[in-house]
GROMACS .gro file of C-alpha atoms in nm:
model
  472
    1MET     CA    1   0.207  16.194  14.418
    2ARG     CA    2   0.228  16.271  14.046
    3THR     CA    3   0.388  16.558  13.860
    4GLY     CA    4   0.359  16.645  13.490
    5THR     CA    5   0.143  16.495  13.217
    6GLY     CA    6   0.191  16.264  12.916
    7PRO     CA    7   0.433  15.975  12.873
    8ASP     CA    8   0.725  16.154  13.041
    9ARG     CA    9   0.552  16.203  13.374
   10PHE     CA   10   0.722  16.070  13.686
   11ARG     CA   11   0.599  15.947  14.020
   12ILE     CA   12   0.754  15.882  14.358
   13LEU     CA   13   0.778  15.505  14.406
   14GLY     CA   14   0.907  15.503  14.761
   15THR     CA   15   1.152  15.652  15.008
   16GLY     CA   16   1.433  15.514  15.210
   17THR     CA   17   1.679  15.661  15.456
   18GLY     CA   18   1.848  15.949  15.280
   19THR     CA   19   1.724  15.855  14.928
   20THR     CA   20   1.419  15.897  14.707
   21HIS     CA   21   1.341  15.652  14.425
   22ILE     CA   22   1.188  15.805  14.113
   23GLY     CA   23   1.054  15.588  13.833
   24SER     CA   24   0.863  15.636  13.510
   25GLY     CA   25   0.488  15.648  13.520
   26SER     CA   26   0.460  15.362  13.269
   27GLY     CA   27   0.627  15.116  13.507
   28THR     CA   28   0.920  15.037  13.272
   29GLY     CA   29   1.279  15.132  13.280
   30GLY     CA   30   1.343  15.086  13.653
   31SER     CA   31   1.404  15.365  13.901
   32ILE     CA   32   1.672  15.615  14.000
   33ALA     CA   33   1.790  15.666  14.359
   34VAL     CA   34   1.838  16.037  14.436
   35PRO     CA   35   2.007  16.138  14.765
   36VAL     CA   36   1.789  16.369  14.975
   37PRO     CA   37   1.949  16.571  15.258
   38LYS     CA   38   1.776  16.540  15.592
   39ALA     CA   39   1.693  16.911  15.595
   40ASP     CA   40   1.506  16.877  15.264
   41LYS     CA   41   1.285  16.587  15.364
   42ARG     CA   42   0.918  16.668  15.343
   43ARG     CA   43   0.645  16.493  15.533
   44PHE     CA   44   0.308  16.466  15.362
   45LEU     CA   45   0.012  16.447  15.596
   46PRO     CA   46  -0.229  16.158  15.545
   47CYS     CA   47  -0.573  16.274  15.447
   48GLY     CA   48  -0.720  16.178  15.781
   49GLU     CA   49  -0.459  16.354  15.995
   50GLU     CA   50  -0.579  16.659  16.188
   51ASP     CA   51  -0.515  17.006  16.041
   52ARG     CA   52  -0.385  17.175  16.352
   53MET     CA   53  -0.350  17.516  16.185
   54SER     CA   54  -0.715  17.536  16.087
   55ASN     CA   55  -0.824  17.412  16.431
   56LEU     CA   56  -0.658  17.700  16.613
   57PRO     CA   57  -0.894  17.934  16.800
   58GLU     CA   58  -1.036  18.207  16.580
   59SER     CA   59  -0.870  18.473  16.796
   60VAL     CA   60  -0.527  18.317  16.731
   61ILE     CA   61  -0.592  18.288  16.356
   62SER     CA   62  -0.699  18.652  16.347
   63LEU     CA   63  -0.379  18.750  16.526
   64ILE     CA   64  -0.168  18.557  16.272
   65LEU     CA   65  -0.344  18.729  15.983
   66GLU     CA   66  -0.299  19.071  16.142
   67TRP     CA   67   0.078  19.020  16.160
   68LEU     CA   68   0.105  18.930  15.792
   69PRO     CA   69   0.132  19.191  15.516
   70PHE     CA   70  -0.219  19.240  15.381
   71ARG     CA   71  -0.149  19.084  15.041
   72ASP     CA   72  -0.003  18.773  15.209
   73ALA     CA   73  -0.302  18.754  15.441
   74VAL     CA   74  -0.533  18.747  15.138
   75ARG     CA   75  -0.321  18.472  14.979
   76THR     CA   76  -0.401  18.240  15.272
   77SER     CA   77  -0.737  18.189  15.101
   78THR     CA   78  -0.561  17.938  14.873
   79LEU     CA   79  -0.455  17.710  15.162
   80SER     CA   80  -0.786  17.528  15.183
   81LYS     CA   81  -1.159  17.584  15.165
   82ASP     CA   82  -1.160  17.650  15.541
   83TRP     CA   83  -0.921  17.943  15.489
   84ARG     CA   84  -1.089  18.085  15.180
   85TYR     CA   85  -1.276  18.363  15.357
   86LYS     CA   86  -1.089  18.400  15.685
   87TRP     CA   87  -0.910  18.717  15.569
   88THR     CA   88  -1.245  18.884  15.499
   89THR     CA   89  -1.310  18.914  15.873
   90MET     CA   90  -0.981  19.087  15.954
   91THR     CA   91  -1.038  19.395  16.169
   92SER     CA   92  -0.726  19.568  16.035
   93LEU     CA   93  -0.683  19.650  15.663
   94VAL     CA   94  -0.337  19.796  15.598
   95LEU     CA   95  -0.302  19.891  15.232
   96ASP     CA   96   0.014  20.091  15.292
   97GLU     CA   97   0.307  20.190  15.070
   98GLN     CA   98   0.446  19.837  15.083
   99PHE     CA   99   0.114  19.707  14.953
  100SER     CA  100   0.100  19.959  14.665
  101LYS     CA  101   0.454  19.867  14.561
  102LYS     CA  102   0.354  19.500  14.542
  103VAL     CA  103   0.050  19.586  14.337
  104LYS     CA  104   0.274  19.770  14.093
  105ARG     CA  105   0.529  19.488  14.089
  106TYR     CA  106   0.269  19.231  13.990
  107GLY     CA  107   0.142  19.441  13.701
  108ASP     CA  108  -0.183  19.564  13.853
  109PHE     CA  109  -0.116  19.932  13.775
  110SER     CA  110  -0.323  19.946  13.462
  111HIS     CA  111  -0.562  20.235  13.421
  112ASN     CA  112  -0.784  20.125  13.708
  113GLY     CA  113  -0.566  19.855  13.860
  114PHE     CA  114  -0.513  20.021  14.198
  115ILE     CA  115  -0.878  20.121  14.235
  116ARG     CA  116  -0.991  19.775  14.129
  117SER     CA  117  -0.768  19.613  14.393
  118VAL     CA  118  -0.895  19.833  14.676
  119ASN     CA  119  -1.258  19.793  14.569
  120HIS     CA  120  -1.213  19.415  14.549
  121PHE     CA  121  -1.091  19.393  14.909
  122MET     CA  122  -1.362  19.622  15.042
  123ILE     CA  123  -1.645  19.442  14.863
  124LEU     CA  124  -1.537  19.101  14.990
  125HIS     CA  125  -1.468  19.217  15.344
  126SER     CA  126  -1.732  19.149  15.606
  127GLY     CA  127  -1.762  19.260  15.966
  128PRO     CA  128  -1.621  19.562  16.151
  129ILE     CA  129  -1.291  19.734  16.063
  130SER     CA  130  -1.103  19.882  16.359
  131LYS     CA  131  -0.803  20.008  16.158
  132PHE     CA  132  -0.780  20.115  15.795
  133SER     CA  133  -0.456  20.238  15.639
  134LEU     CA  134  -0.432  20.342  15.274
  135HIS     CA  135  -0.139  20.479  15.074
  136ILE     CA  136  -0.226  20.638  14.739
  137PRO     CA  137   0.071  20.590  14.505
  138GLU     CA  138   0.188  20.843  14.249
  139MET     CA  139  -0.017  20.796  13.934
  140GLN     CA  140  -0.200  20.995  13.670
  141LEU     CA  141  -0.548  20.905  13.780
  142ASP     CA  142  -0.835  21.094  13.934
  143ILE     CA  143  -0.973  20.885  14.218
  144PHE     CA  144  -1.168  21.157  14.398
  145GLN     CA  145  -1.500  20.974  14.360
  146GLU     CA  146  -1.349  20.648  14.475
  147ILE     CA  147  -1.207  20.810  14.790
  148ASN     CA  148  -1.554  20.945  14.867
  149GLN     CA  149  -1.705  20.599  14.830
  150TRP     CA  150  -1.437  20.440  15.044
  151MET     CA  151  -1.496  20.697  15.320
  152VAL     CA  152  -1.871  20.631  15.312
  153PHE     CA  153  -1.807  20.257  15.342
  154LEU     CA  154  -1.559  20.301  15.628
  155SER     CA  155  -1.782  20.541  15.821
  156ARG     CA  156  -2.027  20.253  15.864
  157SER     CA  157  -1.764  20.003  15.976
  158GLY     CA  158  -1.677  20.138  16.322
  159VAL     CA  159  -1.323  20.245  16.227
  160ARG     CA  160  -1.116  20.353  16.529
  161GLU     CA  161  -0.787  20.426  16.349
  162LEU     CA  162  -0.769  20.584  16.002
  163VAL     CA  163  -0.444  20.651  15.811
  164LEU     CA  164  -0.452  20.814  15.466
  165THR     CA  165  -0.121  20.905  15.300
  166ASN     CA  166  -0.091  21.038  14.948
  167SER     CA  167   0.204  21.046  14.704
  168SER     CA  168  -0.007  21.166  14.412
  169ARG     CA  169  -0.163  21.508  14.355
  170ARG     CA  170  -0.365  21.655  14.638
  171TYR     CA  171  -0.723  21.536  14.669
  172LYS     CA  172  -1.003  21.704  14.854
  173LEU     CA  173  -1.112  21.508  15.156
  174PRO     CA  174  -1.487  21.454  15.181
  175SER     CA  175  -1.669  21.668  15.434
  176HIS     CA  176  -1.843  21.365  15.587
  177LEU     CA  177  -1.510  21.261  15.740
  178SER     CA  178  -1.660  21.403  16.059
  179SER     CA  179  -1.915  21.119  16.059
  180PHE     CA  180  -1.652  20.873  16.194
  181SER     CA  181  -1.798  20.883  16.542
  182GLU     CA  182  -1.585  20.592  16.672
  183LEU     CA  183  -1.253  20.729  16.544
  184ARG     CA  184  -0.972  20.745  16.802
  185LYS     CA  185  -0.665  20.808  16.583
  186LEU     CA  186  -0.647  21.001  16.253
  187LYS     CA  187  -0.343  21.055  16.031
  188LEU     CA  188  -0.371  21.252  15.705
  189GLU     CA  189  -0.089  21.344  15.466
  190ASN     CA  190  -0.099  21.558  15.150
  191PHE     CA  191  -0.468  21.638  15.112
  192THR     CA  192  -0.694  21.941  15.085
  193PHE     CA  193  -0.942  21.974  15.370
  194MET     CA  194  -1.210  22.235  15.425
  195PRO     CA  195  -1.404  22.156  15.743
  196PRO     CA  196  -1.711  22.356  15.844
  197LEU     CA  197  -1.652  22.674  16.045
  198LYS     CA  198  -1.787  22.503  16.356
  199PHE     CA  199  -1.638  22.156  16.355
  200GLU     CA  200  -1.819  21.939  16.606
  201GLY     CA  201  -1.735  21.596  16.460
  202LEU     CA  202  -1.495  21.327  16.585
  203PRO     CA  203  -1.611  21.337  16.949
  204ASN     CA  204  -1.385  21.045  17.048
  205LEU     CA  205  -1.067  21.147  16.862
  206GLU     CA  206  -0.756  21.119  17.082
  207ASP     CA  207  -0.463  21.148  16.837
  208LEU     CA  208  -0.460  21.383  16.533
  209PHE     CA  209  -0.163  21.393  16.292
  210LEU     CA  210  -0.176  21.629  15.993
  211LYS     CA  211   0.106  21.673  15.740
  212ASP     CA  212   0.102  21.880  15.419
  213ILE     CA  213  -0.266  21.961  15.463
  214ASP     CA  214  -0.402  22.266  15.284
  215PHE     CA  215  -0.707  22.403  15.460
  216ARG     CA  216  -0.788  22.650  15.179
  217PRO     CA  217  -0.827  23.024  15.244
  218GLY     CA  218  -1.200  22.984  15.305
  219SER     CA  219  -1.123  22.787  15.623
  220CYS     CA  220  -1.026  23.098  15.823
  221GLY     CA  221  -1.192  23.124  16.162
  222ILE     CA  222  -1.258  22.752  16.217
  223GLN     CA  223  -1.360  22.654  16.569
  224ALA     CA  224  -1.300  22.287  16.642
  225ASN     CA  225  -1.428  22.112  16.949
  226LEU     CA  226  -1.230  21.793  17.021
  227PRO     CA  227  -1.318  21.697  17.378
  228GLU     CA  228  -1.109  21.376  17.392
  229LEU     CA  229  -0.802  21.498  17.199
  230ARG     CA  230  -0.475  21.422  17.379
  231LYS     CA  231  -0.213  21.455  17.103
  232LEU     CA  232  -0.207  21.712  16.820
  233SER     CA  233   0.070  21.716  16.555
  234LEU     CA  234   0.081  21.965  16.266
  235TYR     CA  235   0.356  21.948  16.004
  236SER     CA  236   0.384  22.181  15.701
  237CYS     CA  237   0.016  22.273  15.699
  238THR     CA  238  -0.101  22.580  15.508
  239ASN     CA  239  -0.383  22.829  15.557
  240VAL     CA  240  -0.405  22.761  15.929
  241CYS     CA  241  -0.584  23.092  15.976
  242ASN     CA  242  -0.725  23.188  16.315
  243PHE     CA  243  -0.790  22.828  16.413
  244LYS     CA  244  -0.944  22.795  16.756
  245ILE     CA  245  -0.919  22.449  16.907
  246HIS     CA  246  -1.103  22.351  17.223
  247ALA     CA  247  -0.924  22.047  17.366
  248GLN     CA  248  -0.951  22.021  17.742
  249LYS     CA  249  -0.758  21.692  17.759
  250LEU     CA  250  -0.473  21.791  17.525
  251GLU     CA  251  -0.137  21.671  17.660
  252SER     CA  252   0.102  21.702  17.364
  253LEU     CA  253   0.130  21.968  17.091
  254VAL     CA  254   0.373  21.957  16.796
  255VAL     CA  255   0.383  22.244  16.545
  256GLU     CA  256   0.660  22.225  16.285
  257THR     CA  257   0.759  22.374  15.949
  258PHE     CA  258   0.476  22.617  15.888
  259PRO     CA  259   0.534  22.811  15.565
  260ASP     CA  260   0.292  23.087  15.663
  261ALA     CA  261   0.162  23.245  15.979
  262MET     CA  262   0.084  23.006  16.262
  263LEU     CA  263  -0.246  23.152  16.370
  264LEU     CA  264  -0.337  22.867  16.601
  265ARG     CA  265  -0.509  22.923  16.933
  266LEU     CA  266  -0.560  22.661  17.199
  267LEU     CA  267  -0.850  22.739  17.426
  268ASP     CA  268  -0.872  22.581  17.769
  269SER     CA  269  -0.604  22.308  17.762
  270PRO     CA  270  -0.512  22.264  18.129
  271CYS     CA  271  -0.350  21.922  18.075
  272LEU     CA  272  -0.088  22.042  17.822
  273THR     CA  273   0.251  21.908  17.939
  274ARG     CA  274   0.458  21.871  17.618
  275VAL     CA  275   0.504  22.138  17.350
  276ALA     CA  276   0.729  22.129  17.042
  277ILE     CA  277   0.744  22.434  16.813
  278ARG     CA  278   1.011  22.436  16.540
  279ASN     CA  279   1.088  22.572  16.195
  280LEU     CA  280   0.822  22.841  16.182
  281LYS     CA  281   0.890  23.072  15.887
  282SER     CA  282   0.933  23.446  15.951
  283ILE     CA  283   0.864  23.398  16.318
  284VAL     CA  284   1.045  23.713  16.429
  285ASP     CA  285   0.882  23.945  16.175
  286SER     CA  286   0.543  23.779  16.205
  287VAL     CA  287   0.217  23.966  16.206
  288PRO     CA  288   0.101  24.102  16.545
  289ALA     CA  289  -0.187  23.853  16.562
  290GLU     CA  290   0.055  23.562  16.533
  291ARG     CA  291   0.280  23.701  16.806
  292ARG     CA  292  -0.022  23.742  17.033
  293ASN     CA  293  -0.126  23.380  16.974
  294LEU     CA  294   0.225  23.256  17.050
  295ALA     CA  295   0.229  23.467  17.363
  296GLU     CA  296  -0.104  23.317  17.469
  297LEU     CA  297   0.038  22.969  17.410
  298LEU     CA  298   0.343  23.046  17.622
  299ARG     CA  299   0.126  23.162  17.910
  300ASN     CA  300   0.035  22.794  17.955
  301LEU     CA  301   0.398  22.715  18.035
  302PRO     CA  302   0.339  22.679  18.411
  303LYS     CA  303   0.174  22.346  18.324
  304ILE     CA  304   0.437  22.226  18.076
  305GLN     CA  305   0.700  21.966  18.166
  306CYS     CA  306   0.873  21.927  17.828
  307LEU     CA  307   0.947  22.213  17.583
  308ILE     CA  308   1.110  22.159  17.242
  309VAL     CA  309   1.189  22.471  17.039
  310ASP     CA  310   1.453  22.593  16.794
  311GLY     CA  311   1.686  22.890  16.778
  312GLN     CA  312   1.442  23.100  16.576
  313PHE     CA  313   1.178  23.057  16.843
  314CYS     CA  314   1.429  23.175  17.105
  315LYS     CA  315   1.444  23.507  16.919
  316LEU     CA  316   1.091  23.577  17.041
  317LEU     CA  317   1.207  23.567  17.401
  318SER     CA  318   1.363  23.911  17.393
  319ALA     CA  319   1.410  24.125  17.701
  320ASP     CA  320   1.084  24.310  17.628
  321ASN     CA  321   0.872  23.998  17.586
  322VAL     CA  322   0.998  23.786  17.873
  323PRO     CA  323   0.819  23.979  18.151
  324LYS     CA  324   0.490  23.953  17.958
  325TRP     CA  325   0.522  23.589  17.854
  326PHE     CA  326   0.684  23.464  18.176
  327PRO     CA  327   0.507  23.657  18.452
  328HIS     CA  328   0.606  23.378  18.695
  329PRO     CA  329   0.883  23.114  18.694
  330VAL     CA  330   0.795  22.798  18.505
  331ASP     CA  331   0.817  22.561  18.801
  332SER     CA  332   0.683  22.259  18.611
  333LEU     CA  333   0.938  22.260  18.323
  334LYS     CA  334   1.174  21.961  18.361
  335HIS     CA  335   1.304  21.899  18.007
  336LEU     CA  336   1.421  22.163  17.758
  337SER     CA  337   1.545  22.094  17.403
  338LEU     CA  338   1.690  22.365  17.179
  339HIS     CA  339   1.737  22.257  16.816
  340ASN     CA  340   1.930  22.432  16.538
  341PHE     CA  341   2.064  22.676  16.794
  342GLN     CA  342   2.329  22.939  16.714
  343HIS     CA  343   2.536  23.038  17.014
  344SER     CA  344   2.688  23.323  16.811
  345ASP     CA  345   2.344  23.483  16.753
  346LEU     CA  346   2.295  23.725  17.040
  347ASP     CA  347   1.914  23.725  17.012
  348GLN     CA  348   1.894  23.345  17.026
  349LEU     CA  349   2.142  23.339  17.314
  350GLN     CA  350   1.943  23.588  17.520
  351GLY     CA  351   1.624  23.391  17.457
  352ALA     CA  352   1.785  23.065  17.571
  353LEU     CA  353   1.921  23.229  17.886
  354SER     CA  354   1.573  23.367  17.956
  355LEU     CA  355   1.432  23.016  17.941
  356LEU     CA  356   1.701  22.886  18.176
  357ARG     CA  357   1.653  23.176  18.414
  358ASN     CA  358   1.279  23.114  18.434
  359SER     CA  359   1.302  22.734  18.474
  360PRO     CA  360   1.428  22.680  18.830
  361TYR     CA  361   1.338  22.309  18.837
  362LEU     CA  362   1.491  22.215  18.502
  363GLU     CA  363   1.650  21.867  18.508
  364THR     CA  364   1.767  21.796  18.151
  365LEU     CA  365   1.894  22.025  17.875
  366PHE     CA  366   1.956  21.924  17.513
  367MET     CA  367   2.115  22.157  17.255
  368ASN     CA  368   2.183  22.099  16.888
  369HIS     CA  369   2.414  22.355  16.729
  370THR     CA  370   2.398  22.489  16.374
  371VAL     CA  371   2.634  22.726  16.192
  372PRO     CA  372   2.469  23.046  16.060
  373ARG     CA  373   2.451  23.062  15.681
  374VAL     CA  374   2.610  23.405  15.645
  375ARG     CA  375   2.960  23.508  15.545
  376ASN     CA  376   3.206  23.631  15.805
  377TYR     CA  377   2.965  23.545  16.083
  378ASP     CA  378   3.252  23.528  16.334
  379ALA     CA  379   3.321  23.898  16.296
  380HIS     CA  380   2.958  24.007  16.317
  381TYR     CA  381   2.809  23.762  16.568
  382VAL     CA  382   3.074  23.602  16.786
  383GLY     CA  383   3.194  23.923  16.949
  384PRO     CA  384   2.859  24.045  17.093
  385ALA     CA  385   2.760  23.693  17.200
  386SER     CA  386   3.095  23.634  17.373
  387ASP     CA  387   3.079  23.971  17.549
  388HIS     CA  388   2.730  23.893  17.677
  389LEU     CA  389   2.836  23.552  17.812
  390GLU     CA  390   3.131  23.708  17.993
  391SER     CA  391   2.918  23.973  18.164
  392PRO     CA  392   2.869  23.910  18.539
  393ASP     CA  393   2.486  23.924  18.524
  394CYS     CA  394   2.458  23.692  18.223
  395LEU     CA  395   2.274  23.424  18.423
  396ASP     CA  396   2.170  23.572  18.754
  397GLY     CA  397   2.059  23.249  18.913
  398THR     CA  398   2.152  22.891  18.992
  399LEU     CA  399   2.031  22.584  18.807
  400LYS     CA  400   1.996  22.385  19.126
  401HIS     CA  401   1.810  22.088  18.977
  402LEU     CA  402   1.992  22.049  18.646
  403LEU     CA  403   2.120  21.690  18.628
  404ASN     CA  404   2.199  21.613  18.266
  405VAL     CA  405   2.325  21.826  17.974
  406GLU     CA  406   2.363  21.693  17.619
  407LEU     CA  407   2.533  21.906  17.354
  408GLU     CA  408   2.542  21.788  16.991
  409THR     CA  409   2.734  21.911  16.684
  410VAL     CA  410   2.964  22.132  16.888
  411GLU     CA  411   3.196  22.341  16.668
  412GLY     CA  412   3.426  22.467  16.943
  413SER     CA  413   3.357  22.840  16.888
  414ARG     CA  414   3.421  23.084  17.170
  415PRO     CA  415   3.050  23.143  17.246
  416GLU     CA  416   2.993  22.767  17.269
  417LEU     CA  417   3.282  22.719  17.510
  418LEU     CA  418   3.172  23.015  17.723
  419PHE     CA  419   2.818  22.872  17.736
  420ILE     CA  420   2.954  22.536  17.856
  421LYS     CA  421   3.161  22.720  18.117
  422LEU     CA  422   2.850  22.906  18.233
  423LEU     CA  423   2.650  22.582  18.274
  424LEU     CA  424   2.927  22.414  18.473
  425ALA     CA  425   2.957  22.713  18.705
  426HIS     CA  426   2.582  22.741  18.778
  427SER     CA  427   2.477  22.374  18.812
  428PRO     CA  428   2.566  22.234  19.157
  429SER     CA  429   2.367  21.911  19.105
  430LEU     CA  430   2.495  21.831  18.755
  431LYS     CA  431   2.584  21.464  18.709
  432LYS     CA  432   2.660  21.425  18.340
  433MET     CA  433   2.755  21.651  18.051
  434THR     CA  434   2.776  21.484  17.709
  435ILE     CA  435   2.962  21.666  17.432
  436GLN     CA  436   2.956  21.549  17.071
  437PRO     CA  437   3.151  21.754  16.813
  438SER     CA  438   3.016  21.800  16.461
  439GLY     CA  439   3.161  21.608  16.170
  440THR     CA  440   3.339  21.921  16.043
  441THR     CA  441   3.563  21.962  16.348
  442ASP     CA  442   3.918  21.837  16.302
  443TYR     CA  443   4.136  21.677  16.567
  444SER     CA  444   4.290  22.005  16.688
  445LYS     CA  445   3.945  22.159  16.748
  446ARG     CA  446   3.824  21.851  16.933
  447PHE     CA  447   4.136  21.857  17.149
  448ASN     CA  448   4.081  22.226  17.223
  449ILE     CA  449   3.721  22.156  17.333
  450THR     CA  450   3.833  21.880  17.568
  451LYS     CA  451   4.120  22.085  17.712
  452ASN     CA  452   3.904  22.388  17.786
  453VAL     CA  453   3.616  22.195  17.940
  454MET     CA  454   3.854  22.010  18.172
  455GLN     CA  455   3.993  22.342  18.299
  456TYR     CA  456   3.659  22.512  18.367
  457PRO     CA  457   3.552  22.543  18.733
  458ARG     CA  458   3.257  22.328  18.830
  459ALA     CA  459   2.989  22.386  19.088
  460SER     CA  460   2.922  22.012  19.106
  461THR     CA  461   3.183  21.773  19.243
  462LYS     CA  462   3.012  21.470  19.085
  463VAL     CA  463   2.977  21.585  18.726
  464GLU     CA  464   3.109  21.346  18.460
  465ALA     CA  465   3.213  21.484  18.119
  466ILE     CA  466   3.159  21.242  17.831
  467TYR     CA  467   3.310  21.308  17.487
  468LEU     CA  468   3.157  21.123  17.195
  469ASP     CA  469   3.289  21.073  16.844
  470PRO     CA  470   3.203  21.350  16.595
  471LYS     CA  471   2.855  21.339  16.450
  472SER     CA  472   2.858  21.323  16.074
   0.00000   0.00000   0.00000
């Protein structure tokens, strides 16, 4: 083995136990013995020895390439001529944020560096692509035409999972996105999308995740038919105006952080078992059409097993609305989570008690407390909430099946303590109550919480109270 060129080149003359002898290439001047630790010894394969890596089954080689970051998988083409084109048959192309950072690190972010890199990989690739993931980095470049071309290419490749995330300005998604007939999972983030009024594409889609998607005002009244959809997640989407979604197999719905009216209607979703609705803006003073749509959604509650809402949503469950939205007890509901809940807000408190009252088979309850952002809230909110919790008909029922209660960021206010007292008194099957104070509670407040909870009467003789360290 030779290294270097010219008269100063060196060559390895031979090896012994623990040493390597290096001599000059000209054969004069003798040799130098250099100690080599055992861990640093390298074994060079004779030319005729079998290349076990290349002789692995193609399925195993494909699996190895899939586990590597995409850029490293492409670099295997330099191993040997047998590996030169193996990456081109990969069924998963993940050009994610990690990939774009490496492109930038190696100086490929010239005017068209990112586009050139993506085009290069697509042109050389052969065979079907089951998963394609692309992250568009922040850059001053209009790549609308390139995105269109990439979508056309992918629509002919049998893609089953498509992930497009965008850190640059919003781009308009091509309308022929609906031509991905084999697509099972779709994730889109920070794009503009204007589907046709009657959206019949994506017949095999099972999982749809949309974040920061602007549907444009002209999208009002869209009717989407997604017969195989099982999971729908919408985060911070705008112009969701009178959407009607037919999804007979829908099992999970997440709607979170909508800056405008959530005019979303689910039509005929008998399999819906998990619903999460949080951070809807102006939910109490919403337009009548929005309240009607939310009411229609809640009428599906007899089929729901898991409900995740926040304190603002609980405001909707006023005394006037509960009889209309809960005509019958929700016998199927097993898990209830209340996030950003304010025990001192009487409207939120009444809504939460309505949910408990109408969920006779509830097994687990999670509550995350938040302090209202108003001055002197103790004087204006704590009194009415405490009086309501101390009234004899506050919770006219027994939570017979409640087994586990988890309370986070507890401040130790009087309404919180009275609510804990109420749960302990009405839960004969309760096994565990976990209490975690917030990071703002000092030692005296934490001691007061523990002392009061230990003194409260309990309907269950087996309940265990667990106190965790404050949550920062």
